[in-house]
Short mmCIF file of C-alpha atoms and ligand atoms in Angstrom, two decimals:
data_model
loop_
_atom_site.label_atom_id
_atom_site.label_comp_id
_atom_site.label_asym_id
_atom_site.label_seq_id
_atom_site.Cartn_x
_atom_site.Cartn_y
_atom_site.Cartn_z
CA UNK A 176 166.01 97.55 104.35
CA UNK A 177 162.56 96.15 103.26
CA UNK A 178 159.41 97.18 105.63
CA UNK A 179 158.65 93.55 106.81
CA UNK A 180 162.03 92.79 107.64
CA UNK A 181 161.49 95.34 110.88
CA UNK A 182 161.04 93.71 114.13
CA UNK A 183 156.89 94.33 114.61
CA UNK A 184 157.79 95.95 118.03
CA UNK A 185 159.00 99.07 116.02
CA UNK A 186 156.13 99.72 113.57
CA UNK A 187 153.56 102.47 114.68
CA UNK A 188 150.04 101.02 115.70
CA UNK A 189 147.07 102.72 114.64
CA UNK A 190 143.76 102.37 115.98
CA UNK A 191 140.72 103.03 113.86
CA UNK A 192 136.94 103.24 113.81
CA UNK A 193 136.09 99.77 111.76
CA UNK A 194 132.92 100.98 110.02
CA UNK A 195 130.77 104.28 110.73
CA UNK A 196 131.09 107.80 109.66
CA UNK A 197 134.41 108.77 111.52
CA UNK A 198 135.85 105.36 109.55
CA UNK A 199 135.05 106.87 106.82
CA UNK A 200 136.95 110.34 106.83
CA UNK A 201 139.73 108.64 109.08
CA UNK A 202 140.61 106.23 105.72
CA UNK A 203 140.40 108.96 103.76
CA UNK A 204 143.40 111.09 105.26
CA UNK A 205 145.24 107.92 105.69
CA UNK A 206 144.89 107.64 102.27
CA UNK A 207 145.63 111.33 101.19
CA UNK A 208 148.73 110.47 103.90
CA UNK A 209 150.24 108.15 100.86
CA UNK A 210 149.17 105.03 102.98
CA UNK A 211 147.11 102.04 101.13
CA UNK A 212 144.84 100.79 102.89
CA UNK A 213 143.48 97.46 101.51
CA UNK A 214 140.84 95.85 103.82
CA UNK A 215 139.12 92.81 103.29
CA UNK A 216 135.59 92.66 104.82
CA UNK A 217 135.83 91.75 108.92
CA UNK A 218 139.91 92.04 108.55
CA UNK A 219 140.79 93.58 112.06
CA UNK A 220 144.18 94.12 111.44
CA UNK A 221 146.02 96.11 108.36
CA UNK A 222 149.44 95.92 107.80
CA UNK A 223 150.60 99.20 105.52
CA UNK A 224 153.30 98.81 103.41
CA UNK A 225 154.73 102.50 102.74
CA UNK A 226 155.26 103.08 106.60
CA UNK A 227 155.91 100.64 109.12
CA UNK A 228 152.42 101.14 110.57
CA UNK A 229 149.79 99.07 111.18
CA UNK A 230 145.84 99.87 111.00
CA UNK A 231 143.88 97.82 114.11
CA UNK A 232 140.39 98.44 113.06
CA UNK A 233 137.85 98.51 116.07
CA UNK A 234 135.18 100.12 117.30
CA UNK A 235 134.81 103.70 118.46
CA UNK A 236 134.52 103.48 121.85
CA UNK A 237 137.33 100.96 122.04
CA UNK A 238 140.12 103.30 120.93
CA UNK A 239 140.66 105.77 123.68
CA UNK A 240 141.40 102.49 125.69
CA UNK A 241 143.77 100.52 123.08
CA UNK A 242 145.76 103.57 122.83
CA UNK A 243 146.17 104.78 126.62
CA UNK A 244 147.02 101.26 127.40
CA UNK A 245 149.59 100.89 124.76
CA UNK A 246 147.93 98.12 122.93
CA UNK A 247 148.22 101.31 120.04
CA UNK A 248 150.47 103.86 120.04
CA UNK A 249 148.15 106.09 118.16
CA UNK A 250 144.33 106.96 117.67
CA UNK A 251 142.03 108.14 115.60
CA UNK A 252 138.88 109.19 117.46
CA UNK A 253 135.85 111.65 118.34
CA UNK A 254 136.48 113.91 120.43
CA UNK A 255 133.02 112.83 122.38
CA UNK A 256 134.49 109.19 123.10
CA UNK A 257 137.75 110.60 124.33
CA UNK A 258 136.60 112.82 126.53
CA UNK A 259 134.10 110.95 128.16
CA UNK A 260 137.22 108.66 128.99
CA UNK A 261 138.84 110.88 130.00
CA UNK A 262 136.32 112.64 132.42
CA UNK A 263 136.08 108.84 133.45
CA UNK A 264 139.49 108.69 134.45
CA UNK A 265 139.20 111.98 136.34
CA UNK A 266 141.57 113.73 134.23
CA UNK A 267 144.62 110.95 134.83
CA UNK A 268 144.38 108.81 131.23
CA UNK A 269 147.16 107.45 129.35
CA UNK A 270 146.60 109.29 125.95
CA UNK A 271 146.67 112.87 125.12
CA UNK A 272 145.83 114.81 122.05
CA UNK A 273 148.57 114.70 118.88
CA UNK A 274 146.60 116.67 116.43
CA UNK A 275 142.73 117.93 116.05
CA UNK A 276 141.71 116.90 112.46
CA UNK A 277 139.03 118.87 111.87
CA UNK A 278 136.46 116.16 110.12
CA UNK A 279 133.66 114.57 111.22
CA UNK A 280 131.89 117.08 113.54
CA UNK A 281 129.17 117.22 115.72
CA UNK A 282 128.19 117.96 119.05
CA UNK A 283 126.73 116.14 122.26
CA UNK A 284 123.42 117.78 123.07
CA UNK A 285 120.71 117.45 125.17
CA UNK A 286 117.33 117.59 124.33
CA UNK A 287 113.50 117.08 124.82
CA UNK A 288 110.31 115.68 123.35
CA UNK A 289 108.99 119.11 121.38
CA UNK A 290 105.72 118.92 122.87
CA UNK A 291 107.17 118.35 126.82
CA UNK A 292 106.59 122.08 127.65
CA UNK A 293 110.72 122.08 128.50
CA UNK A 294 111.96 125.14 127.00
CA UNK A 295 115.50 125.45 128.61
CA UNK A 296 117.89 123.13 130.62
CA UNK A 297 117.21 124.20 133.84
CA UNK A 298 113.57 122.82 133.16
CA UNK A 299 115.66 119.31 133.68
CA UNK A 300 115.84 120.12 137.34
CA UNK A 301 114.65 116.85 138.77
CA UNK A 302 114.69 114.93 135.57
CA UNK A 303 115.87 111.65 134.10
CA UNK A 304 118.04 112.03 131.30
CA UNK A 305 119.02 109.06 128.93
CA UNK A 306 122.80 109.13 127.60
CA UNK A 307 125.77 106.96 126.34
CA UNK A 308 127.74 109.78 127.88
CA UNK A 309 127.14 109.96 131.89
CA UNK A 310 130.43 111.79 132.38
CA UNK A 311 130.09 114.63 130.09
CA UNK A 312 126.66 114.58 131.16
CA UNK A 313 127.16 114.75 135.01
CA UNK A 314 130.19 117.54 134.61
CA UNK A 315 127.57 119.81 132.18
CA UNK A 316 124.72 119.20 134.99
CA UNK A 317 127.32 120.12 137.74
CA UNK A 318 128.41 123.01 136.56
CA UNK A 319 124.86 123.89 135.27
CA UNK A 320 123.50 123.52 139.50
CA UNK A 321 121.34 121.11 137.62
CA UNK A 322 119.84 118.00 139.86
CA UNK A 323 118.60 115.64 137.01
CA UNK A 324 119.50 111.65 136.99
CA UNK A 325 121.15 110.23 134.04
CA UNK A 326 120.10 106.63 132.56
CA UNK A 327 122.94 104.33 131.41
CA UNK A 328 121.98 103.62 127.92
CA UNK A 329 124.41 102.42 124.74
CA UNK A 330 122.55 102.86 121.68
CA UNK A 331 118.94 104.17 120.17
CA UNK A 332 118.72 106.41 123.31
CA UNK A 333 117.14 109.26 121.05
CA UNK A 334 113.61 106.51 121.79
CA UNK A 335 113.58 106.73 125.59
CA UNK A 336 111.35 109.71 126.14
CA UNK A 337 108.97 107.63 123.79
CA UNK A 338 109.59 104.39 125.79
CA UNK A 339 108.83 107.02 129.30
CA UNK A 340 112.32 105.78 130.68
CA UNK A 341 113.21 109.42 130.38
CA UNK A 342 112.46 112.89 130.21
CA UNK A 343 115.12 113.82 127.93
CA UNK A 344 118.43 112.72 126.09
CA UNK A 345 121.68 113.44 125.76
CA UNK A 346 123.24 112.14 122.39
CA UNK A 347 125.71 113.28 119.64
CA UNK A 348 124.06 115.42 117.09
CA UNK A 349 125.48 115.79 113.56
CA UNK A 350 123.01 116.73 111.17
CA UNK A 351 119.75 116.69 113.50
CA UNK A 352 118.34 114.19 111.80
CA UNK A 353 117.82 111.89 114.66
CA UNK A 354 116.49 114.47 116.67
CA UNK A 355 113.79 115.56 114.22
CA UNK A 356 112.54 112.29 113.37
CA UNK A 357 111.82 111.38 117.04
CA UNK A 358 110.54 115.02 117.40
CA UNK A 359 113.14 115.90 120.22
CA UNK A 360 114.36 119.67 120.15
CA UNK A 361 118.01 120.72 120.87
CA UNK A 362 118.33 122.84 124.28
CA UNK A 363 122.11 123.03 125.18
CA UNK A 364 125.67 121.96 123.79
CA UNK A 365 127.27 119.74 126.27
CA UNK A 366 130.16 119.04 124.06
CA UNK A 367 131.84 120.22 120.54
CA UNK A 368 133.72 117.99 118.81
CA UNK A 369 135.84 116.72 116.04
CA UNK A 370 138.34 113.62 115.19
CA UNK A 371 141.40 113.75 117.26
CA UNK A 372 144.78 112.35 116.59
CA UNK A 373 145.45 110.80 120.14
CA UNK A 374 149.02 108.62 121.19
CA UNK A 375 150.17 106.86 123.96
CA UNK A 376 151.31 108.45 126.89
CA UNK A 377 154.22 105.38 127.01
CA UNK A 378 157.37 106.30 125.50
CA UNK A 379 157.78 105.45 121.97
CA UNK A 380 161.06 103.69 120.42
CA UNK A 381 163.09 106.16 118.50
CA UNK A 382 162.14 104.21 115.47
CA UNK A 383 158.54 104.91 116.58
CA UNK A 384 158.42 107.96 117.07
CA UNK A 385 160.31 108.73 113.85
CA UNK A 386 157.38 107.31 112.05
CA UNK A 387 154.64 108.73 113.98
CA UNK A 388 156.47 111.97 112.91
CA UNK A 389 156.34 111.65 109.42
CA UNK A 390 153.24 110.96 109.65
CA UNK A 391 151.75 113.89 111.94
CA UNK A 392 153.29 115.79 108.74
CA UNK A 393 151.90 114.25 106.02
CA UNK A 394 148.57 114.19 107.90
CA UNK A 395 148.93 118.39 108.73
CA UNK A 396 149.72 118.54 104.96
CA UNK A 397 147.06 117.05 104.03
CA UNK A 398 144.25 118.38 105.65
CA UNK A 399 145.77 122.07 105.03
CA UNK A 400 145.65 120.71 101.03
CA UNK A 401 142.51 119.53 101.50
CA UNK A 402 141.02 123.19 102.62
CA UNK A 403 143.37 125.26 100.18
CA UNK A 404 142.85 126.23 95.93
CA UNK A 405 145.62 127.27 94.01
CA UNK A 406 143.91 130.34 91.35
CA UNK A 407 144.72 132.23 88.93
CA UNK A 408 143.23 134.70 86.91
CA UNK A 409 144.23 137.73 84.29
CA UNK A 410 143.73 140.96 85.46
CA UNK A 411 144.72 144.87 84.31
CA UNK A 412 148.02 145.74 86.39
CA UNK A 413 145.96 148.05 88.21
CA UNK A 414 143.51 145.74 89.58
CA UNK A 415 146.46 143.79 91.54
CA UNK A 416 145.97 145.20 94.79
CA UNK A 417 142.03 145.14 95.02
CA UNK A 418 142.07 141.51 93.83
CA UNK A 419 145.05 140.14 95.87
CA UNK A 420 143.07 141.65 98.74
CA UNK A 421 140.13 139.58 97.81
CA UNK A 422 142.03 136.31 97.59
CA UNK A 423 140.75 133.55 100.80
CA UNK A 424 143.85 133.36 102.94
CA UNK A 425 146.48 134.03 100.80
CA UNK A 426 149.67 136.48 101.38
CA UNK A 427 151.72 136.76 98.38
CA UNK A 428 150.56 136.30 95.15
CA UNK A 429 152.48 135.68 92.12
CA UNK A 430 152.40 138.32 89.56
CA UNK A 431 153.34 137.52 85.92
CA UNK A 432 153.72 139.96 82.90
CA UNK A 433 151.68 138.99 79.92
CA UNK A 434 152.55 139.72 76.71
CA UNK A 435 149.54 141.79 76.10
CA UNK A 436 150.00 145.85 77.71
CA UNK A 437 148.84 146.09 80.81
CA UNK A 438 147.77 142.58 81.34
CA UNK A 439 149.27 140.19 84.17
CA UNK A 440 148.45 136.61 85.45
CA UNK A 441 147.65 136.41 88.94
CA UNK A 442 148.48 132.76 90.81
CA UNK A 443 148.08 131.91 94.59
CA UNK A 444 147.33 129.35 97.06
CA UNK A 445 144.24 130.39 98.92
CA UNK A 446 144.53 128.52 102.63
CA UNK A 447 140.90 128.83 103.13
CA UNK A 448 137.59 128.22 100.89
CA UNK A 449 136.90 130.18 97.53
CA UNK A 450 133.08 130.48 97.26
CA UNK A 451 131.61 131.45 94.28
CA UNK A 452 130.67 134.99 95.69
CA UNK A 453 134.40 135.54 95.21
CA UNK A 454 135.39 134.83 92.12
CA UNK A 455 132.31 136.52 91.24
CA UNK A 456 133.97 139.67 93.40
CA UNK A 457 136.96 139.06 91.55
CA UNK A 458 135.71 139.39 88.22
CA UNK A 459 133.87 142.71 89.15
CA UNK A 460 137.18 144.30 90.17
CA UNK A 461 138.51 143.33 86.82
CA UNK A 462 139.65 139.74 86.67
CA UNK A 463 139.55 137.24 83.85
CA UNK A 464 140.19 133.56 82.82
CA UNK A 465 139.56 132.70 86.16
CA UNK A 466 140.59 129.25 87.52
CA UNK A 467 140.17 127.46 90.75
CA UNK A 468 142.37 124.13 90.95
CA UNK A 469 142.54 121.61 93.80
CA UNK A 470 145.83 121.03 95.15
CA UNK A 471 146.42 117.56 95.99
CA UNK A 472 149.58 117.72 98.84
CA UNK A 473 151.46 120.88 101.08
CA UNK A 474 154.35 120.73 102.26
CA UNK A 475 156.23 123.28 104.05
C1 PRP B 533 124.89 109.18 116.50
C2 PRP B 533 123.77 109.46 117.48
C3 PRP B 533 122.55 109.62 116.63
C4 PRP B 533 123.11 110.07 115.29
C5 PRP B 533 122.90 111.54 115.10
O1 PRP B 533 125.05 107.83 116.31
O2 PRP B 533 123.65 108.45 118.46
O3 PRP B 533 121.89 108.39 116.49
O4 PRP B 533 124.49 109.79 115.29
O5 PRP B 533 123.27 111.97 113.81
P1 PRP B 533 122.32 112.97 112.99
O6 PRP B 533 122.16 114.21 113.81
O7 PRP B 533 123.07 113.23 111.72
O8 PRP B 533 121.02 112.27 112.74
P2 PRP B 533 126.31 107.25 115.49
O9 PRP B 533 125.96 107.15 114.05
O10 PRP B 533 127.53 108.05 115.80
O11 PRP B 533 126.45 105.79 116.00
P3 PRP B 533 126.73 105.23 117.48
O12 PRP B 533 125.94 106.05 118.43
O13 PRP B 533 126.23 103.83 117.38
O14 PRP B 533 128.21 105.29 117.71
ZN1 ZN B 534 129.85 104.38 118.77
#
């Protein structure tokens, strides 16, 4: 049976940031998932033709609420807009957390004009403190004993202490950029975060949630690819067990005779990053020929 023959009620709806940073890396591991995805400039809507999914393409702050109303039955978001939603909703919310995804972190922070004299938080006491995020902000400040006020704001908030509207911010923090160039200095982590794979709490047809399986796979195989090197080397048979102790997350190496005495040919997957100060580590303990390859898809 062709794709677009399905009934639409049974193909998997997606939400996704439309343009910004998180759009960015969430396109990407749809991508890596085996999913094209061709947009058109201001196209809202994506229809995928591998899967029967379809992309909805929106902003941010719009997902956590598409998704726990069942407009989508899936999510990809920052952890910051979810879980101001869902401190919003007092805990109760309609969508819960598939999958963290590991890309596109930062952190929700608050700070303060460098030359304020406020060292720490608890220098707030009192204060008014600018935010997009007056949940997260009013749960940190609770359980801080902190008495400050926090100012409603939805974008440039980092310019309020300039403006005197406040005497601080709270805003999401990913390089620090921001910060430095409106000379504001970090004093406490409200929130860590990263993208999220959210879904509907509303029950999913079987066709549904067939698909958002498949997916959920393809997407946990792809980010584990996306971390992981497959390497191999040359190496004396007596250097085997100093260099497979060296290799980045790996248990089992593959050990090959060579032709030449002695000599064998090391391969593994390393499941976590090989830096440069181990292969050179590597080499000292005898290794040669030494390769580092990407590996494009896992499965397991
Ligand atoms: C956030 C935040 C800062 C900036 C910080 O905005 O509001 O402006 O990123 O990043 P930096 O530390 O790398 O400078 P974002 O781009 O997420 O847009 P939005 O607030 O409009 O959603
Ligand atoms: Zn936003």
């Amino acid at each position: 049976m062709r794709d677009t023959a399905r009934p639409p009620a049974d193909r998997v709806r997606i939400a996704v940031q439309k343009s910004g940073r998180l759009a960015e890396d969430s396109l990407a591991l749809l991508r890596n998932c085996g999913l094209h995805v061709d947009r058109s400039k201001d196209q809202l809507f994506c229809r995928i033709k591998e899967l029967p999914i379809d992309l909805l393409l929106v902003r941010d702050d719009d997902i956590p609420g598409f998704v726990s109303s069942g407009i989508c039955d899936l999510g990809i978001v920052g952890e910051n807009v979810f879980a101001e939603l869902q401190e919003a909703g007092n805990g109760s919310f309609g969508a819960a957390i598939l999958e963290r995804l590991g890309f596109s972190l930062c952190r929700l922070a608050i700070a303060a004009p460098e030359d304020a004299g406020v060292n720490t938080v608890s220098d707030l006491d009192g204060a008014t403190i600018a935010t997009s995020y007056p949940h997260l902000l009013k749960r940190f400040l609770r359980a801080n004993g902190l008495a400050a006020r926090t100012l409603l704001m939805t974008g440039s908030v980092e310019v309020a202490p300039r403006l005197r509207i406040a005497d601080a911010v709270c805003d999401i923090v990913a390089s620090g950029a921001t910060l430095a160039a409106n000379g504001l200095r970090e004093l406490a982590v409200v929130l860590r975060s990263e993208a999220l794979l959210i879904r509907s709490a509303q029950q999913l047809s079987a066709q549904k949630e067939e698909t958002a399986h498949r997916l959920l796979e393809r997407m946990r195989g792809a980010l584990l690819a996306q971390d992981s090197k497959y390497i191999m080397l040359n190496a004396p048979r007596s250097a085997v067990d100093r260099i497979a102790r060296l290799l980045p997350g790996c248990d089992a190496p593959t050990i090959m005779d060579l032709n030449r005495q002695n000599m064998v040919a090391i391969h593994a997957v390393c499941k976590e990053t090989v830096f440069w100060e181990t292969m050179e580590q590597i080499r000292a303990a005898g290794g040669t020929a030494i390769l580092v390859l990407p590996i494009e898809k896992m499965l397991s």
